[in-house]
Coordinates of C-alpha atoms in Angstrom, one line a residue:
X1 CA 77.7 77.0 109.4
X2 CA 80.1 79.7 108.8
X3 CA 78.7 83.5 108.0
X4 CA 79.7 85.4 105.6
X5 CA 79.4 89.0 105.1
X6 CA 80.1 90.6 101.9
X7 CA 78.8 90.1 98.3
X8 CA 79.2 87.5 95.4
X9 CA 82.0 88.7 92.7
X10 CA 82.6 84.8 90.9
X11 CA 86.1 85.0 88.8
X12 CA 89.0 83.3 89.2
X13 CA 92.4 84.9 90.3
X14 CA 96.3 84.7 89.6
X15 CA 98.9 85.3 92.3
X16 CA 102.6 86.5 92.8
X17 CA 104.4 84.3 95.5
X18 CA 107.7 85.8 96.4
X19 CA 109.2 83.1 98.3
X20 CA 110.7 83.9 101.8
X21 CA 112.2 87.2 101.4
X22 CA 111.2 90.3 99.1
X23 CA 113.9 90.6 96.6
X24 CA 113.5 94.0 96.7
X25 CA 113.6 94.5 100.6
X26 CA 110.2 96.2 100.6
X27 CA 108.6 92.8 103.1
X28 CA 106.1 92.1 100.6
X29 CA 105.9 88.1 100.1
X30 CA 102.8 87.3 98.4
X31 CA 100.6 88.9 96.1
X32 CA 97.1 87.7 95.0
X33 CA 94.1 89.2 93.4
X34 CA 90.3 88.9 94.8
X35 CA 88.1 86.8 92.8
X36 CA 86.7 90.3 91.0
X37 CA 89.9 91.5 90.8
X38 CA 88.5 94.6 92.7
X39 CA 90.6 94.0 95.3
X40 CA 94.2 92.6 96.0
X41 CA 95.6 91.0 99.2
X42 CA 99.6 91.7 100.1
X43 CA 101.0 88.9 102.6
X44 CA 103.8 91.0 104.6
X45 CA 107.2 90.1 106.4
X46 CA 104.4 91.5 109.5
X47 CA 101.3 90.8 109.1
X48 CA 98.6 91.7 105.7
X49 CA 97.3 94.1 103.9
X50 CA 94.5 94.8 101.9
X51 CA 93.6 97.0 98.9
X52 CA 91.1 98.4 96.7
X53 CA 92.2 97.9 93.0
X54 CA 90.8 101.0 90.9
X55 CA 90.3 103.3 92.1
X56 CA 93.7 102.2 94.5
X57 CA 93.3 102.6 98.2
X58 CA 94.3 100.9 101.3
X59 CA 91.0 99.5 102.7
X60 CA 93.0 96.9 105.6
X61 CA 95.7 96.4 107.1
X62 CA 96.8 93.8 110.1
X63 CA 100.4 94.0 111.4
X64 CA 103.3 95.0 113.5
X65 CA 106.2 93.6 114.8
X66 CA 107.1 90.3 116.6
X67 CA 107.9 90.8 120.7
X68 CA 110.6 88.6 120.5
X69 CA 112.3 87.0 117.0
X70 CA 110.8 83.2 116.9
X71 CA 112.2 80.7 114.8
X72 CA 109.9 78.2 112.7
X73 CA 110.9 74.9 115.0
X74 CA 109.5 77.5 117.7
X75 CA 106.5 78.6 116.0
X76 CA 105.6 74.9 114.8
X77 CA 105.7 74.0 119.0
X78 CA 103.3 76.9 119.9
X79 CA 101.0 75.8 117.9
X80 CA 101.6 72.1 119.8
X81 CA 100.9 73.7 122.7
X82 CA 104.5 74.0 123.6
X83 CA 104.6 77.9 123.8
X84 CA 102.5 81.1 124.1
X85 CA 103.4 82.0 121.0
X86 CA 100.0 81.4 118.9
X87 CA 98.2 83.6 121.2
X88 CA 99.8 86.4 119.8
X89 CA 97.8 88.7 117.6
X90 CA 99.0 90.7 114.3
X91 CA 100.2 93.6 116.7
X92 CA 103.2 91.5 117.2
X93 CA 103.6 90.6 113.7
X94 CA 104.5 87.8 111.9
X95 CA 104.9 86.7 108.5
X96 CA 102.1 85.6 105.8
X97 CA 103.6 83.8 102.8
X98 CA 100.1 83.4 101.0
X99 CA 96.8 85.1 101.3
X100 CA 93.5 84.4 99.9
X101 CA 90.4 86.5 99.7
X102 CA 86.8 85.3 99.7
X103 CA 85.3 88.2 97.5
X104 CA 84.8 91.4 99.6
X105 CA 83.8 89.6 102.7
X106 CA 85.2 89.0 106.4
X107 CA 87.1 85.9 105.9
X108 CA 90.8 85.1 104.5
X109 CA 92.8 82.1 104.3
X110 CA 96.4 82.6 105.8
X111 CA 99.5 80.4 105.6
X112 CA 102.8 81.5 107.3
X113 CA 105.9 82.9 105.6
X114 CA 109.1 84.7 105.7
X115 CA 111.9 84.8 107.9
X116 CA 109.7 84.8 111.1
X117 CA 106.2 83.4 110.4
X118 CA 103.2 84.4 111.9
X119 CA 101.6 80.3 111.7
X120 CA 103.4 77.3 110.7
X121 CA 103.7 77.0 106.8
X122 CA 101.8 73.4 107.1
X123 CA 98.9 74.9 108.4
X124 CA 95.7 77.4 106.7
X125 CA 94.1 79.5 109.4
X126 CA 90.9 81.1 108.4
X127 CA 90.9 84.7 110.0
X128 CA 87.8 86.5 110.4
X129 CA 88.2 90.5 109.9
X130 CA 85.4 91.1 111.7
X131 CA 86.5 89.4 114.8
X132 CA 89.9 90.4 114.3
X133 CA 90.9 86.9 115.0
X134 CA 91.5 83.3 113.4
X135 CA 88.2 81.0 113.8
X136 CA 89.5 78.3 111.4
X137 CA 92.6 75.8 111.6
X138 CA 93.3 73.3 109.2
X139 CA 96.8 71.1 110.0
X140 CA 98.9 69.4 107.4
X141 CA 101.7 66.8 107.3
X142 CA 103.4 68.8 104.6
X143 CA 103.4 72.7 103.4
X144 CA 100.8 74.6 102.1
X145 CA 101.8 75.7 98.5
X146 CA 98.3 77.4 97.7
X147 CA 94.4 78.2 99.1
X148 CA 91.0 78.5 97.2
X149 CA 87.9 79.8 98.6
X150 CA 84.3 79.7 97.7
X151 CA 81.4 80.4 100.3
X152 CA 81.0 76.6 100.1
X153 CA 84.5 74.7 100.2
X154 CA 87.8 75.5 101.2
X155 CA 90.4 73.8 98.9
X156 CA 94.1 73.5 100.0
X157 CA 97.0 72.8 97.4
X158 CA 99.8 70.5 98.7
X159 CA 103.1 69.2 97.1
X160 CA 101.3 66.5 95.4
X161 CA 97.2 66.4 96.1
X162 CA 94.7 68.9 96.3
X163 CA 91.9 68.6 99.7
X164 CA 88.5 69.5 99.4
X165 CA 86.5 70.9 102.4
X166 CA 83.9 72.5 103.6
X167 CA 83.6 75.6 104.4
X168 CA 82.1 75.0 108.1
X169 CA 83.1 76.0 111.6
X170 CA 84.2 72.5 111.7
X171 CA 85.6 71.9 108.2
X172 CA 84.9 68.2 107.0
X173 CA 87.3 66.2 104.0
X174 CA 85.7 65.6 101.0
X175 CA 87.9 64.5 98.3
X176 CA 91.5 64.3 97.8
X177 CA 92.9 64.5 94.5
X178 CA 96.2 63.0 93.3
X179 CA 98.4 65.7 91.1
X180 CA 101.8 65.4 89.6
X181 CA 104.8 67.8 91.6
X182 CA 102.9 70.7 92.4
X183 CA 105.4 73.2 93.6
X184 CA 103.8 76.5 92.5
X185 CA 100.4 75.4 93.8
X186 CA 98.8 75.6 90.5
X187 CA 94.9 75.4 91.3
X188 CA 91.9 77.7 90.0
X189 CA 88.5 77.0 90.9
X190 CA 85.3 78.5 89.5
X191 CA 83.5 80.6 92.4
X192 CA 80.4 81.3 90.7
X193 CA 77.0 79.6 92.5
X194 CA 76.2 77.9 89.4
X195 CA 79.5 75.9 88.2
X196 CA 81.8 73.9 90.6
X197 CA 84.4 73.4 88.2
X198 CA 88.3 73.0 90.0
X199 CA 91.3 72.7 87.7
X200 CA 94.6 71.5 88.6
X201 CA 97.8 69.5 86.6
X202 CA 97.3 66.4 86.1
X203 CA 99.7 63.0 87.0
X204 CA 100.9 63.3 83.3
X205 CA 103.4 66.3 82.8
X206 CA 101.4 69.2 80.9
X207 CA 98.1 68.1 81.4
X208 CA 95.3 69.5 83.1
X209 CA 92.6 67.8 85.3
X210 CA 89.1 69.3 85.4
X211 CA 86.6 67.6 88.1
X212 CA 82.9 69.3 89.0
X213 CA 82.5 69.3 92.4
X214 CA 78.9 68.9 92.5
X215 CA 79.4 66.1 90.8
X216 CA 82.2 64.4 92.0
X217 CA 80.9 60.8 90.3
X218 CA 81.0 62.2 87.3
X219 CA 84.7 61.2 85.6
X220 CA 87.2 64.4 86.1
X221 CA 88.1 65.9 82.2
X222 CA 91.6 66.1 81.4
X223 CA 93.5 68.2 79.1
X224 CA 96.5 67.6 77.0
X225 CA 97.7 71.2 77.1
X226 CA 101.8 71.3 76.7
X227 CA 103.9 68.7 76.3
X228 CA 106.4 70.4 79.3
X229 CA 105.5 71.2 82.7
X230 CA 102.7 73.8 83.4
X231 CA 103.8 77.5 84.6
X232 CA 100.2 79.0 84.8
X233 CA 96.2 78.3 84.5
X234 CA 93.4 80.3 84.4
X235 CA 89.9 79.9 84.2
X236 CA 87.2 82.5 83.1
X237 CA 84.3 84.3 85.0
X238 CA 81.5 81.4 84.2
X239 CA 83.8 78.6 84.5
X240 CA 83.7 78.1 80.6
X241 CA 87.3 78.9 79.4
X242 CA 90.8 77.5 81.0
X243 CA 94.2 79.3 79.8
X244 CA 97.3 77.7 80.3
X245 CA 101.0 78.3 79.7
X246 CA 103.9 75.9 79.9
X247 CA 107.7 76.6 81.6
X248 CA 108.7 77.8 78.2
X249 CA 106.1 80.5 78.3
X250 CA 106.2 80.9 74.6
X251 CA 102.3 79.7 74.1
X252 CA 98.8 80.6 75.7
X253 CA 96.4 78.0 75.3
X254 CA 92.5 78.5 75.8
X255 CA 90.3 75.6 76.3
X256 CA 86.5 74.6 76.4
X257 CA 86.1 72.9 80.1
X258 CA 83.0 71.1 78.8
X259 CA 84.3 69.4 75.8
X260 CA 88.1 70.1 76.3
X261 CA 88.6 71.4 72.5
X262 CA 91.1 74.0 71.5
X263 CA 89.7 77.2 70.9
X264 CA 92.8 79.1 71.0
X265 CA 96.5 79.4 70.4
X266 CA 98.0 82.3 71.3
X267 CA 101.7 83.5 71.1
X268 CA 103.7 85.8 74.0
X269 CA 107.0 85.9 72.2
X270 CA 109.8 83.6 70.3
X271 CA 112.1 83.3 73.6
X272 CA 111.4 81.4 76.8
X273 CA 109.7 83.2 79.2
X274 CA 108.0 82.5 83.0
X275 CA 104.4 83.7 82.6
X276 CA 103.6 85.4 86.1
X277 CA 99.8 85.4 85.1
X278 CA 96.9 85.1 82.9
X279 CA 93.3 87.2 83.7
X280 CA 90.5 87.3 81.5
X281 CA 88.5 90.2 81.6
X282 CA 84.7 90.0 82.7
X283 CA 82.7 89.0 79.9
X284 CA 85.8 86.9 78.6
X285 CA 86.5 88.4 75.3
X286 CA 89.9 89.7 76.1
X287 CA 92.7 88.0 77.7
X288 CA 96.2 89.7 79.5
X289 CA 99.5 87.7 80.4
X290 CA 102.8 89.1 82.2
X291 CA 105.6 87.5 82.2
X292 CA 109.3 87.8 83.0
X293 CA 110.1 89.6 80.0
X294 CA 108.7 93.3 81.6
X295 CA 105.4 93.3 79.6
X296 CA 102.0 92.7 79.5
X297 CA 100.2 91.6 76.6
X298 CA 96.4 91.8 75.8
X299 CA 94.8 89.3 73.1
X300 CA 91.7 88.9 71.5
X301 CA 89.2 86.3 72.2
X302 CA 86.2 87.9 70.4
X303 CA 87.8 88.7 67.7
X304 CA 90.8 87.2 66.5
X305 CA 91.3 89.4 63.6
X306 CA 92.1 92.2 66.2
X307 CA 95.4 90.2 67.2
X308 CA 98.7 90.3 65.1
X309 CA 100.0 88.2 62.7
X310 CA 103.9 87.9 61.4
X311 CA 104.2 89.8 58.0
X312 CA 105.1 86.5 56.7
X313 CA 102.1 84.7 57.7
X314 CA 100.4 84.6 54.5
X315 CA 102.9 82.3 53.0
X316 CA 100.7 79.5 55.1
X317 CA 102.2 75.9 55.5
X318 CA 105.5 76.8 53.7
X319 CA 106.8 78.3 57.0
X320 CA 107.4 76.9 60.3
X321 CA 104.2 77.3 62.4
X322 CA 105.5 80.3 64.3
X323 CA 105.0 82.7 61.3
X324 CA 101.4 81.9 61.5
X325 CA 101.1 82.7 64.7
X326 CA 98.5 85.2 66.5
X327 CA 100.2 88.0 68.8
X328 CA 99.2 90.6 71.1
X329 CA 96.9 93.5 69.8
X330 CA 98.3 95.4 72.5
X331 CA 101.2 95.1 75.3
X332 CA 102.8 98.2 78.2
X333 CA 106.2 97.9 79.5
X334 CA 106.6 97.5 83.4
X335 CA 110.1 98.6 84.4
X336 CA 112.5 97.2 86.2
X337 CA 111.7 93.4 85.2
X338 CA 110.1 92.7 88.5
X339 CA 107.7 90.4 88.7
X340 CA 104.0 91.5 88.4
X341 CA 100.4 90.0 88.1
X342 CA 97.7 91.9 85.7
X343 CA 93.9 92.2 85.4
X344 CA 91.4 94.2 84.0
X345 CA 89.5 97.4 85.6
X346 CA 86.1 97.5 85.6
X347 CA 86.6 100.6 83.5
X348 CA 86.9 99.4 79.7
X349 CA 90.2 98.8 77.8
X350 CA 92.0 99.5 81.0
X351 CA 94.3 97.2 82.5
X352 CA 95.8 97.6 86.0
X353 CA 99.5 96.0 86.9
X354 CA 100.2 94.9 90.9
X355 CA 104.4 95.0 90.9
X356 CA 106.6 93.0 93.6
X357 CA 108.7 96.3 94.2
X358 CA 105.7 98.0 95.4
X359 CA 104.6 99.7 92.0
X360 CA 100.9 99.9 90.5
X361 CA 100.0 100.6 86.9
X362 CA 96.8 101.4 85.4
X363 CA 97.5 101.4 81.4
X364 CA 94.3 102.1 79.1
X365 CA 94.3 100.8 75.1
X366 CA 91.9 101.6 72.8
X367 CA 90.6 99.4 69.5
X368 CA 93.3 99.5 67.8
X369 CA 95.8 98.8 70.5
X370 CA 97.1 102.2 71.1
X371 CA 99.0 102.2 74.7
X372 CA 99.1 105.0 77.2
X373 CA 99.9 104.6 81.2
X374 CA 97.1 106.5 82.9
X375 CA 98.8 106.2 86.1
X376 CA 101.7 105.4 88.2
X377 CA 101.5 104.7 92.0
X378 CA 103.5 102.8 94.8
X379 CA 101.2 100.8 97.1
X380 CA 103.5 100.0 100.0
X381 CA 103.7 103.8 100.6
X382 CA 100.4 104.2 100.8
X383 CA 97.9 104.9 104.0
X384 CA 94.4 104.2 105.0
X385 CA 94.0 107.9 104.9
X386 CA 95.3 108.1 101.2

């Protein structure tokens, strides 16, 4: 069995995956939040890094450069033996296009990325921070679009299933699951001890699939969320609450994952928009959402009332169903239009911003939805002596 160090934080987490270059030249390629959101992980053009969220320090960081510039059909051989190339540690470098945190212990999941990446992209590699050193390999037929830890299962997101293992020095199959196209790796799973839950789309377009893990005979639930494809999903602290959003980014949905009702309906804006993420807060009475539109919106779960309506709401069914809408109580502007994922601080009515140019923001709200940024930082500049 595989030891962990490190303590029990159950949420779920949203992610920023850059592709294989930073568009803004700083190496960052992947972004991705720890399941208390007290930490986030960066996957770097060489190597990783990771940070404490609030307040923001540098806590890791693994990464050089590469002795020589290998090419993917190279890396892909080392690791089939046919080079020296694997042995390398992150003192050479070496690109990691996704990065997954197990809480605040000693293990990651890393997947390859970039121009020059450190493992090939169809393979998860389980590094242990203590050892300084990968103790894990898992090898796929296809690329790795996503990761998901729990102390008990590792769960891997291809192009069209999800794999279930365990989380074992020798990691056995469990279940495969069948999805529709899958290329943003869309996956959240429910880390808490007591619920099992993992969500991912459905075969049918829009819908979401819900399946217990602990009990796998048990039919999976599914979810007619949107009638287009899904852009994001999240799922709360206990495992109670799934939020989606669809490619038009126009609606956040929230969901019972026992019985699969509606509980809310939730507008970003009028235009179409790419949601980057959507974070509850702790004890689930507050949602936020950024999108490509440079702002991040909060909304009320609690209390609905606290959310705004269109001045011409009160006309009821005589107007389209977008006048009845409920909107933001509160939303900051992010500059520049990058793209950026947002959670909350453990410190109420604050909400902290994780940019893809390198930027951090810590805004703070108060009841009436009042905005004000506390803070302004870049991360990438940053030392472990900071």
């Amino acid at each position: 069995v595989v030891h962990i160090v490190g303590v029990e934080f159950p949420s779920s987490s949203q992610t920023m995956n850059l592709g294989s270059a930073s568009p803004h030249g700083n190496s960052m390629l992947y972004c991705g939040w720890n399941q208390d959101q007290g930490c986030f992980a960066c996957g770097m053009e060489n190597g990783f890094r990771v940070y404490n969220t609030d307040p923001l320090k540098e806590k890791e960081r693994q990464g050089g450069i590469w002795s020589h510039t290998p090419c993917r059909a190279e890396i892909r051989a080392a690791w089939s033996g046919g080079s020296d190339v694997c042995l390398l540690d992150f003192e050479d470098g070496g690109g990691i296009g996704h990065i997954e945190m197990l809480f605040r212990c000693n293990y990651l999941a890393l997947v390859g990325g970039g121009r020059n990446p450190k493992y090939p992209p169809n393979k998860v590699m389980i590094w242990d921070d203590l050892k300084k050193k990968c103790v894990i390999d898992l090898d796929f037929t296809s690329d790795v679009k996503a990761v998901k830890l729990r102390r008990d299962r590792i769960v891997v997101v291809l192009i069209n299933t999800i794999r279930v293992f365990t989380f074992t020095q020798n990691p056995q199959q469990l279940h495969v699951f069948e999805t529709a196209s899958n290329p943003r790796g869309l996956c959240v799973m429910c880390p808490n001890s007591n619920n099992a839950l993992l969500a991912f789309p459905g075969r049918q377009v829009g819908h979401v699939q819900i399946v217990d893990l602990a009990n796998t005979d048990k039919p999976p639930a599914s979810i007619a969320a949107h009638e287009t494809n899904l852009s994001c999903i999240s799922m709360n602290l206990q495992g109670t609450r799934l939020a989606t959003a669809s490619e038009r980014g126009t609606l956040i949905r929230v969901f019972d994952t026992t019985t699969c009702a509606l509980l809310h309906e939730l507008r970003r804006g009028a235009g179409t928009a790419r949601i980057y993420c959507i974070t509850f807060n702790h004890d689930s009475t507050l949602l936020c959402v950024s999108s490509d539109h440079a702002t991040i919106h909060v909304f009320s779960l609690e209390d609905p009332k606290r959310n705004k309506t269109h001045s011409l709401s009160k006309a009821g069914s005589v107007l389209p169903k977008y006048f009845s809408s409920k909107f933001s109580f509160s939303r900051f502007p992010v500059h520049g239009g990058c793209q950026c994922v947002c959670a909350f601080s453990q410190e109420k009515n604050a909400v902290i911003a994780i940019c893809s140019d390198g930027s951090y923001y810590k805004f703070k709200f108060n009841s009436k939805g009042d905005c004000t940024r506390d803070q302004y930082k870049h991360f990438l500049e940053m030392t472990d002596g900071d």
